[in-house]
PDB file of C-alpha atoms in Angstrom:
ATOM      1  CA  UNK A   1      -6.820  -5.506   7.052  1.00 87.00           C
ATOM      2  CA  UNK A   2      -3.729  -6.885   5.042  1.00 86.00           C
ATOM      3  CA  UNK A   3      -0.699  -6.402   6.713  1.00 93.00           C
ATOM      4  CA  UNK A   4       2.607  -7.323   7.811  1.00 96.00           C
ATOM      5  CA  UNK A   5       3.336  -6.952  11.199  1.00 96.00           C
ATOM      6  CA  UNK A   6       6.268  -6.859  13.431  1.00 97.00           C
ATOM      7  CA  UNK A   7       7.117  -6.849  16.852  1.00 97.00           C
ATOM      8  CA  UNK A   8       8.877  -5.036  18.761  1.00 97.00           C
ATOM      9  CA  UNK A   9       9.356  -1.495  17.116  1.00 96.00           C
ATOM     10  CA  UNK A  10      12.084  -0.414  19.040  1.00 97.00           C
ATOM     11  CA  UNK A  11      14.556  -2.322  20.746  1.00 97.00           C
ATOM     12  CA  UNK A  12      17.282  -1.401  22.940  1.00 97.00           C
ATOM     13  CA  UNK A  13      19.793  -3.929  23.795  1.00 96.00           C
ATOM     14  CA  UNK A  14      23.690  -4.992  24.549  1.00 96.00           C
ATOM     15  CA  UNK A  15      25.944  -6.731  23.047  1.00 97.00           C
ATOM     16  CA  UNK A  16      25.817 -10.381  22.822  1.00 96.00           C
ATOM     17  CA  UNK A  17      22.179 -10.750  24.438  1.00 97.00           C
ATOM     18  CA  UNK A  18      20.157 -13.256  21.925  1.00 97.00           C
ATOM     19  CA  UNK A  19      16.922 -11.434  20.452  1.00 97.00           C
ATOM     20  CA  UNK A  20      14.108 -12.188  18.420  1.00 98.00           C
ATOM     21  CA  UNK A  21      12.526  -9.952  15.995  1.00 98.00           C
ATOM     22  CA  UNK A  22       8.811 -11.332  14.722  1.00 98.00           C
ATOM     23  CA  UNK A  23       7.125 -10.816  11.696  1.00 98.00           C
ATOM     24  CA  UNK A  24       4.219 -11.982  10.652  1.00 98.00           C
ATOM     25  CA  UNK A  25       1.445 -11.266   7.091  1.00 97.00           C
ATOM     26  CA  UNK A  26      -1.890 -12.169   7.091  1.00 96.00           C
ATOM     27  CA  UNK A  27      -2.050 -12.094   3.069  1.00 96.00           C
ATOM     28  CA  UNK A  28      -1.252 -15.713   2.745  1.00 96.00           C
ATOM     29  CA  UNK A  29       2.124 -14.940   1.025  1.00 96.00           C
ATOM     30  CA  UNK A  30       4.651 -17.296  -0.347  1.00 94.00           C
ATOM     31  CA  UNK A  31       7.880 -14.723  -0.494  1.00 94.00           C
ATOM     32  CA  UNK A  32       9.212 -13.344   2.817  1.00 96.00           C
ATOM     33  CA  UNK A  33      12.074 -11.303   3.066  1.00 96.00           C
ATOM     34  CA  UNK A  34      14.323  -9.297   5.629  1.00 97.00           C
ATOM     35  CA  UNK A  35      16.018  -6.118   5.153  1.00 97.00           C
ATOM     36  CA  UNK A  36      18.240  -3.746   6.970  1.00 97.00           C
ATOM     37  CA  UNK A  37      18.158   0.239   5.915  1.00 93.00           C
ATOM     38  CA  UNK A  38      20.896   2.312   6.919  1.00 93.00           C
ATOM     39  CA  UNK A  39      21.966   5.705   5.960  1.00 88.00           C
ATOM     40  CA  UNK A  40      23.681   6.052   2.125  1.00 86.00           C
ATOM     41  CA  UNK A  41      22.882   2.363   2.061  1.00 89.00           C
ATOM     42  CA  UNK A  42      19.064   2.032   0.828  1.00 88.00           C
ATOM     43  CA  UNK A  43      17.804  -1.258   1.566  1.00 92.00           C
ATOM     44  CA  UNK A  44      19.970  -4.578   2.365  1.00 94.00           C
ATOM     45  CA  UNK A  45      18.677  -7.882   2.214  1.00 93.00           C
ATOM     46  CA  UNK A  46      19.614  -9.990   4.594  1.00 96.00           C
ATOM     47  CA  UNK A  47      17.060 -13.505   4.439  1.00 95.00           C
ATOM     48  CA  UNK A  48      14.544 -14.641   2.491  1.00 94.00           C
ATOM     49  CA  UNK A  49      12.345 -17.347   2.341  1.00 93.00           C
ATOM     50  CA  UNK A  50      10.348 -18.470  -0.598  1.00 91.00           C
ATOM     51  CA  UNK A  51       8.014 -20.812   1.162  1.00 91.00           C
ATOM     52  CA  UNK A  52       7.873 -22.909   4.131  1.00 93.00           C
ATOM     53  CA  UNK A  53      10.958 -24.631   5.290  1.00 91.00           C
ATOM     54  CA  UNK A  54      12.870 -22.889   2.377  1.00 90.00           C
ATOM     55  CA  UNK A  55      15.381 -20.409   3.346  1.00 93.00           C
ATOM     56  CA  UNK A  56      18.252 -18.839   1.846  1.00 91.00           C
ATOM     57  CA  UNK A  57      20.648 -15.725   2.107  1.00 91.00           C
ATOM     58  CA  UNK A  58      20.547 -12.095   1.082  1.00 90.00           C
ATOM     59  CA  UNK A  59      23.346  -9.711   0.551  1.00 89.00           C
ATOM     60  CA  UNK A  60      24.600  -9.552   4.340  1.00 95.00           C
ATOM     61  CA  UNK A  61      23.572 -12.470   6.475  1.00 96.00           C
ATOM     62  CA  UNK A  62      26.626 -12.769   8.908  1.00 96.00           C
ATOM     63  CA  UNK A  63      25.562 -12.231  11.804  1.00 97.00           C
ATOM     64  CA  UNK A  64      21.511 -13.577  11.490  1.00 98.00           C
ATOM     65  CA  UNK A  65      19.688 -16.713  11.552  1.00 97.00           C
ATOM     66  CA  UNK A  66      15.909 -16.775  10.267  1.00 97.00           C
ATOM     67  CA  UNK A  67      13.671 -19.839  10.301  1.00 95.00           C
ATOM     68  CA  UNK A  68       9.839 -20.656   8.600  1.00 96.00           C
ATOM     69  CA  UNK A  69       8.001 -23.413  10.119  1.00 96.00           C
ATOM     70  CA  UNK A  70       4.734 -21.710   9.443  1.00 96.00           C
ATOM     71  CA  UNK A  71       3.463 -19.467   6.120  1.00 96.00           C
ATOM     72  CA  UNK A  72       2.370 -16.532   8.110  1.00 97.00           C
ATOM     73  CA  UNK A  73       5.734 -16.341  10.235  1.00 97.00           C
ATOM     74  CA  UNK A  74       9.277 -15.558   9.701  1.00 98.00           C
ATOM     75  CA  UNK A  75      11.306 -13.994  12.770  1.00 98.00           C
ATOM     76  CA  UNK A  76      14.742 -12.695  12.945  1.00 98.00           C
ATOM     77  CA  UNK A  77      17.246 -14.252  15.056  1.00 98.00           C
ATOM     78  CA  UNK A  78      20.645 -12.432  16.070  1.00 97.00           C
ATOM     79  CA  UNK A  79      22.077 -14.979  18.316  1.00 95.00           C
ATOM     80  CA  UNK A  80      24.831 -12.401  19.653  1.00 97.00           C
ATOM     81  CA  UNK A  81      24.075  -8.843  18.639  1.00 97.00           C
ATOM     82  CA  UNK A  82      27.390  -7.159  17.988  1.00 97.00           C
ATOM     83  CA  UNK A  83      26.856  -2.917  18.173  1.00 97.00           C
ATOM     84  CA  UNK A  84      27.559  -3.275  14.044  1.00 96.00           C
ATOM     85  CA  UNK A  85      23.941  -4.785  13.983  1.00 97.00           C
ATOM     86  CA  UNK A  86      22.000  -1.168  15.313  1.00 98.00           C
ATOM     87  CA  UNK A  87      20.011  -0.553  12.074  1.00 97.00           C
ATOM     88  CA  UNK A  88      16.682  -0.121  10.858  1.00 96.00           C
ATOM     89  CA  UNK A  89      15.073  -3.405  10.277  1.00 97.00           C
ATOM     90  CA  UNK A  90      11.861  -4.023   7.578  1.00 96.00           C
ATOM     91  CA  UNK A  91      10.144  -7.394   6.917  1.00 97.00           C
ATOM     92  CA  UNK A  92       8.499  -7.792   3.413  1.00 96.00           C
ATOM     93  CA  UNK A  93       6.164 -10.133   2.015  1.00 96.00           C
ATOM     94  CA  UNK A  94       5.072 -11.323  -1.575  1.00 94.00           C
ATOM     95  CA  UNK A  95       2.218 -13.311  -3.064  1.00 92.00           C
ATOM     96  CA  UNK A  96       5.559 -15.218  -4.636  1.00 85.00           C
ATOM     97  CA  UNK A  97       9.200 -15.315  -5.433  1.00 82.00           C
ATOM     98  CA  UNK A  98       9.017 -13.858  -8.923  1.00 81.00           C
ATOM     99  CA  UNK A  99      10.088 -11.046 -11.134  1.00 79.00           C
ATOM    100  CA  UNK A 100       6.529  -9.055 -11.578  1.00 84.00           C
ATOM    101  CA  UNK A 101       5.369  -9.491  -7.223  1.00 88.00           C
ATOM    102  CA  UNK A 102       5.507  -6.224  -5.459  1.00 91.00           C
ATOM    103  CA  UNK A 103       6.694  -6.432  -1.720  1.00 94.00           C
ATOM    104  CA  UNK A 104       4.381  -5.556   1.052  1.00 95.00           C
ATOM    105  CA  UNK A 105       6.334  -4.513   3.936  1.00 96.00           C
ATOM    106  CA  UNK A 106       5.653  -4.098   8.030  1.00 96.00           C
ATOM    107  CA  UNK A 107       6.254  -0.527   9.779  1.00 94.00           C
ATOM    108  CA  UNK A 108      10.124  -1.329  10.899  1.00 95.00           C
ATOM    109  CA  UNK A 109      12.063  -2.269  13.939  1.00 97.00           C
ATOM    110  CA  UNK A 110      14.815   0.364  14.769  1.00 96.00           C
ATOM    111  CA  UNK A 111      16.882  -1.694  16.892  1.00 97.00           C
ATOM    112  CA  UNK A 112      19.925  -0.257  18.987  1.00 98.00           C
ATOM    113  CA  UNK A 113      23.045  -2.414  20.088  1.00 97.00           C
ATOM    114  CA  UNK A 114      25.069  -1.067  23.106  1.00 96.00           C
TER     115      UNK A 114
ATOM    116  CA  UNK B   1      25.707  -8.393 -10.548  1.00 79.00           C
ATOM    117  CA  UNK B   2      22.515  -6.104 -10.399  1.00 85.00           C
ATOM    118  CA  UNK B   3      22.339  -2.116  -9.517  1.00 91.00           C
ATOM    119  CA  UNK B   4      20.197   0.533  -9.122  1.00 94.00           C
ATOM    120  CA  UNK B   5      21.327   4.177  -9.004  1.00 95.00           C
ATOM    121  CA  UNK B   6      19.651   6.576  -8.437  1.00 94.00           C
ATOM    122  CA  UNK B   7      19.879  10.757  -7.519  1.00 87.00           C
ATOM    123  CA  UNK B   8      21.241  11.787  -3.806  1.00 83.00           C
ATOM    124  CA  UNK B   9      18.918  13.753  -2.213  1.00 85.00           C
ATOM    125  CA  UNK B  10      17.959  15.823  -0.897  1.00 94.00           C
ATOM    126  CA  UNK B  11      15.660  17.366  -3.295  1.00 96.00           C
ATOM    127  CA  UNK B  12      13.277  20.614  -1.774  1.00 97.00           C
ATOM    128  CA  UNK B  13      10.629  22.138  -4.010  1.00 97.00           C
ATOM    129  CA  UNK B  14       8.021  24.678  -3.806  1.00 97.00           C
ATOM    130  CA  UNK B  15       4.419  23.564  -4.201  1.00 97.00           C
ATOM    131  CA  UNK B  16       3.255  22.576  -7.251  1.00 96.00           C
ATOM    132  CA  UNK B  17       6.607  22.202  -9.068  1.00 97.00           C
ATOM    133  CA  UNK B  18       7.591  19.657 -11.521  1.00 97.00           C
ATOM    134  CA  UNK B  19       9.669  16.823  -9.846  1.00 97.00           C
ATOM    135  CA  UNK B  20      12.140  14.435 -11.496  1.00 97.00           C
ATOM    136  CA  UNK B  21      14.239  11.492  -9.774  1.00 97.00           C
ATOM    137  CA  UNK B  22      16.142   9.893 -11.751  1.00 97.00           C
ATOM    138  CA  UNK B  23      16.796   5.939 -11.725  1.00 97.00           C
ATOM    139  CA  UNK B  24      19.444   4.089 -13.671  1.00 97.00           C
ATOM    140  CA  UNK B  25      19.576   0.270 -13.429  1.00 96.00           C
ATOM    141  CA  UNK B  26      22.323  -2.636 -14.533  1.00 94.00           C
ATOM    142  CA  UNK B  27      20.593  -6.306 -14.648  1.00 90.00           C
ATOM    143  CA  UNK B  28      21.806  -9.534 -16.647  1.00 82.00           C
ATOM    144  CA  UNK B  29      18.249 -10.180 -17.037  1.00 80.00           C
ATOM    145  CA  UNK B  30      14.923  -8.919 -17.361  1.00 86.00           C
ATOM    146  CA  UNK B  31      13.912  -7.229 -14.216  1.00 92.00           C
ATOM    147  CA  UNK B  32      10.510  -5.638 -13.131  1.00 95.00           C
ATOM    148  CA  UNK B  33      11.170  -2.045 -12.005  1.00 96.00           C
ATOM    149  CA  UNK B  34       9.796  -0.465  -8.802  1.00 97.00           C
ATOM    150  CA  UNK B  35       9.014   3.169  -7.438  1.00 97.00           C
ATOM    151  CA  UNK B  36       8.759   2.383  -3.922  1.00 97.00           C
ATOM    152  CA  UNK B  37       7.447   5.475  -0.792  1.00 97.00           C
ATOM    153  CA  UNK B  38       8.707   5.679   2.402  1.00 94.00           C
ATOM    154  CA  UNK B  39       6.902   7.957   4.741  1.00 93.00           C
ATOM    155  CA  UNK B  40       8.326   9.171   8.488  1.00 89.00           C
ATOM    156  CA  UNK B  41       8.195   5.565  11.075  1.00 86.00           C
ATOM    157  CA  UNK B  42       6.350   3.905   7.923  1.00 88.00           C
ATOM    158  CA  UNK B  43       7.732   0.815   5.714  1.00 90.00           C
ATOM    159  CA  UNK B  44       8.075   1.143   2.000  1.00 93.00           C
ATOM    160  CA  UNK B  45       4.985   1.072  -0.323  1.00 95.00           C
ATOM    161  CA  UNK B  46       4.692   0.554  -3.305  1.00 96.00           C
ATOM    162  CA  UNK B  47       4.393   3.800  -5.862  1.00 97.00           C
ATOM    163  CA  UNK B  48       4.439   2.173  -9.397  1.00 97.00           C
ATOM    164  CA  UNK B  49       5.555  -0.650 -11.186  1.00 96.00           C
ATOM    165  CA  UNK B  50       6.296  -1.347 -14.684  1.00 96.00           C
ATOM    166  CA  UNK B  51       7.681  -4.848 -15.717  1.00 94.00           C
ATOM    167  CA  UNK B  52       8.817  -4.639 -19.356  1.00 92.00           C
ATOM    168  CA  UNK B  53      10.056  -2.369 -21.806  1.00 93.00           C
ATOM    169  CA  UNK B  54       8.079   1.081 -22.531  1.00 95.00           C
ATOM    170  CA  UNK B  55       5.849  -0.061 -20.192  1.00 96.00           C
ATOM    171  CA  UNK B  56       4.611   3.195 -18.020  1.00 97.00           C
ATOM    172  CA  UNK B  57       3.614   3.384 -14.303  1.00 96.00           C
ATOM    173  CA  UNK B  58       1.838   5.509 -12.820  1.00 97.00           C
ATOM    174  CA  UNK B  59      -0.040   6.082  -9.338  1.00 96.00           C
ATOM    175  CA  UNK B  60      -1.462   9.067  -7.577  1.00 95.00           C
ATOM    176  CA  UNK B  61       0.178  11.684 -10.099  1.00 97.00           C
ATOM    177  CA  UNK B  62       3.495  10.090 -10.286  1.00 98.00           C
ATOM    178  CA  UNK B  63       4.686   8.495 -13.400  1.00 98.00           C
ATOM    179  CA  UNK B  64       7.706   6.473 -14.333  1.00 98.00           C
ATOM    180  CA  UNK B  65       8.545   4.604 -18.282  1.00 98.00           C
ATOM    181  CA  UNK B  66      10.292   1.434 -18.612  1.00 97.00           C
ATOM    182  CA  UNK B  67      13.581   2.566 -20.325  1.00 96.00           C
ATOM    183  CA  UNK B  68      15.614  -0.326 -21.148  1.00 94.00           C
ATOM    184  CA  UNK B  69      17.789   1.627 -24.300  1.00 94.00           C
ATOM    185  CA  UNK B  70      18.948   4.024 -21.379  1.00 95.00           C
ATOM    186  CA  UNK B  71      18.387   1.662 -18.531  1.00 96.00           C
ATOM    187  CA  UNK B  72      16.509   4.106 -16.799  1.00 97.00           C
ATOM    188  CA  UNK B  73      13.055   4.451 -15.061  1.00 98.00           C
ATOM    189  CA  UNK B  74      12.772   7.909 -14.148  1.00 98.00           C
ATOM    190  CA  UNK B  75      10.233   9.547 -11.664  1.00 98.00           C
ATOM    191  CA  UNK B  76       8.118  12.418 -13.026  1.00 98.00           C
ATOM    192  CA  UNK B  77       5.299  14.389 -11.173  1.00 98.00           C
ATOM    193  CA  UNK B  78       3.864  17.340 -13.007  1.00 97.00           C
ATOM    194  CA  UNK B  79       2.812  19.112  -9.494  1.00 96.00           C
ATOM    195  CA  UNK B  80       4.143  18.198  -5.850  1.00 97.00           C
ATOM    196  CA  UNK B  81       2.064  18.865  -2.927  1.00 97.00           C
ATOM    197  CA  UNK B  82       3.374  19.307   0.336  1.00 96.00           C
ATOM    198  CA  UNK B  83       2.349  15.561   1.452  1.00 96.00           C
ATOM    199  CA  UNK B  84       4.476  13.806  -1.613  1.00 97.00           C
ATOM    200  CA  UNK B  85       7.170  14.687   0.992  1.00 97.00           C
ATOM    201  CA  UNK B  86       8.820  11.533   1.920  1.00 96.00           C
ATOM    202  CA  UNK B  87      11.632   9.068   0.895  1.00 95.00           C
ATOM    203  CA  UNK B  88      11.333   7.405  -2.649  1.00 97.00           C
ATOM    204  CA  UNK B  89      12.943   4.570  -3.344  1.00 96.00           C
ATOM    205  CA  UNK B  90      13.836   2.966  -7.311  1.00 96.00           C
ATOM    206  CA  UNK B  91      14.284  -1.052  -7.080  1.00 95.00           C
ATOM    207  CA  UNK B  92      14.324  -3.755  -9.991  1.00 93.00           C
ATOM    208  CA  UNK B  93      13.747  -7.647  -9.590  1.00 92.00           C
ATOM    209  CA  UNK B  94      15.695 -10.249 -11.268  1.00 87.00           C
ATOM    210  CA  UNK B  95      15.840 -13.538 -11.680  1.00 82.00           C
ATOM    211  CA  UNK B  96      19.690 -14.622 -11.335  1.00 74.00           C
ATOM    212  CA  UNK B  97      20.387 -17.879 -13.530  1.00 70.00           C
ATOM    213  CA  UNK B  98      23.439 -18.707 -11.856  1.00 71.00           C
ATOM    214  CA  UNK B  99      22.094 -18.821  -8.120  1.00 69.00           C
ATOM    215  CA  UNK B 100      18.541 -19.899  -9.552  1.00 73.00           C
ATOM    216  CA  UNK B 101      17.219 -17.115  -7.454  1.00 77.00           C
ATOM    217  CA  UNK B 102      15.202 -13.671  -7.639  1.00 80.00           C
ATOM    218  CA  UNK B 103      17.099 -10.981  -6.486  1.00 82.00           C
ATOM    219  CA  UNK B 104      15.252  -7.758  -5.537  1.00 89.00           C
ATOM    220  CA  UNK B 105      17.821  -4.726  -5.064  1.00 91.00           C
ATOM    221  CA  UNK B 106      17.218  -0.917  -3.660  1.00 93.00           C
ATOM    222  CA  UNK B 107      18.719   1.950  -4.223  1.00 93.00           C
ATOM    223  CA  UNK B 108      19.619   4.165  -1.830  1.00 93.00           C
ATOM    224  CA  UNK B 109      16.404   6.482  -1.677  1.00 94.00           C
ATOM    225  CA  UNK B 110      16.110  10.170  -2.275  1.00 95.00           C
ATOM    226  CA  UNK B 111      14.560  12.185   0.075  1.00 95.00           C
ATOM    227  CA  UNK B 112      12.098  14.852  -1.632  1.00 97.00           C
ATOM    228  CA  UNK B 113      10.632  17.642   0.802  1.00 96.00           C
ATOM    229  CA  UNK B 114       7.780  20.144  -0.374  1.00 97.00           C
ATOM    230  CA  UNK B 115       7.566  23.985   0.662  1.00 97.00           C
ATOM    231  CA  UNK B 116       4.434  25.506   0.948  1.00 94.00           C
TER     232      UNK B 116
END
């Protein structure tokens, strides 16, 4: 089944305590993305990646670090959580980059920063 | 820079009435436009798409036309159901010549619930 995955779903954690967030597609996409949702806010971007070993930032990257070594793989780093980071979190894939590519997105991580 | 605007929710309807959400959009250039569904603990999916001008989406009942005199891309069902409750979300894609860069941008959703 084609799908973007991401692990964990929920995360509890406290301030300053580095964490990971993995996602991963199995579609063979080019475009990856991060984004945060919060209330009133829709949809943020934070990092996206438009192929391997190409990164770049979103609208609100403070705060994140994001890395693609492999296609299939591009995990969220937040090297000190601060309690400004508890948000709803949503990776996204594309076949590419481009104007006309629909995003495919994984189920969410709600994470929660004491 | 790039917007989308669209209608604060929530909106509540009685089965089988005619929906509207309306979506407004500012872009320097020539974006796709997006209808995107967010159901309770699910991601976004896609809805419809429509990537140039009088273009019309449509998907399971919902429709949406490519506006670009009003900048608008408006979401139309004829008859909700009770499981079209969920969050909808418009978005556009651009590509920015300044940052050489596509830019996708969200609104801020509208939540639509159905009574039976």
């Amino acid at each position: 089944e084609a799908q973007v995955t991401q692990n964990p779903r929920y995360l509890i954690t406290v301030t300053g305590k580095k964490l990971t967030v993995t996602c991963s597609q199995n579609m063979n996409h080019e475009y990856m993305s991060w984004y945060r949702q919060d209330p009133g806010l829709g949809l943020r971007q934070i990092y996206y990646s438009m192929n391997v070993e190409v990164t770049d930032k979103g609208d609100v990257p403070e705060g994140y670090k994001v890395s693609r070594k492999e296609k299939r793989n591009f995990p969220l780093i937040l090297e000190s959580p601060s309690p400004n980071q508890t948000s709803l979190y949503f990776c996204a894939s594309s076949l590419r980059g481009g104007v006309f590519f629909e995003q495919f997105f994984g189920p969410g991580t709600r994470l929660t920063v004491l | 820079g790039d917007s989308v605007t669209q209608m604060e929710g929530p909106v509540t309807l009685s089965e089988e009435a005619f929906l509207t959400i309306n979506c407004t959009y500012t872009a320097t250039g020539y974006p796709s436009l997006f209808w995107y569904v967010q159901y309770p603990g699910e991601g976004l999916q896609l809805l419809l798409k429509a990537t140039k001008a009088d273009d019309k989406g449509s998907n399971k009942g919902f429709e949406a036309t490519y506006r670009k005199e009003t900048t608008s891309f408006h979401l139309e069902k004829g008859s909700v159901q009770v499981s079209d409750s969920a969050v909808y979300f418009c978005a556009l894609s651009d590509f920015s010549g300044t940052s050489g860069t596509y830019k996708y941008i969200f609104g801020t959703g509208t939540r639509l619930k159905v009574l039976a």
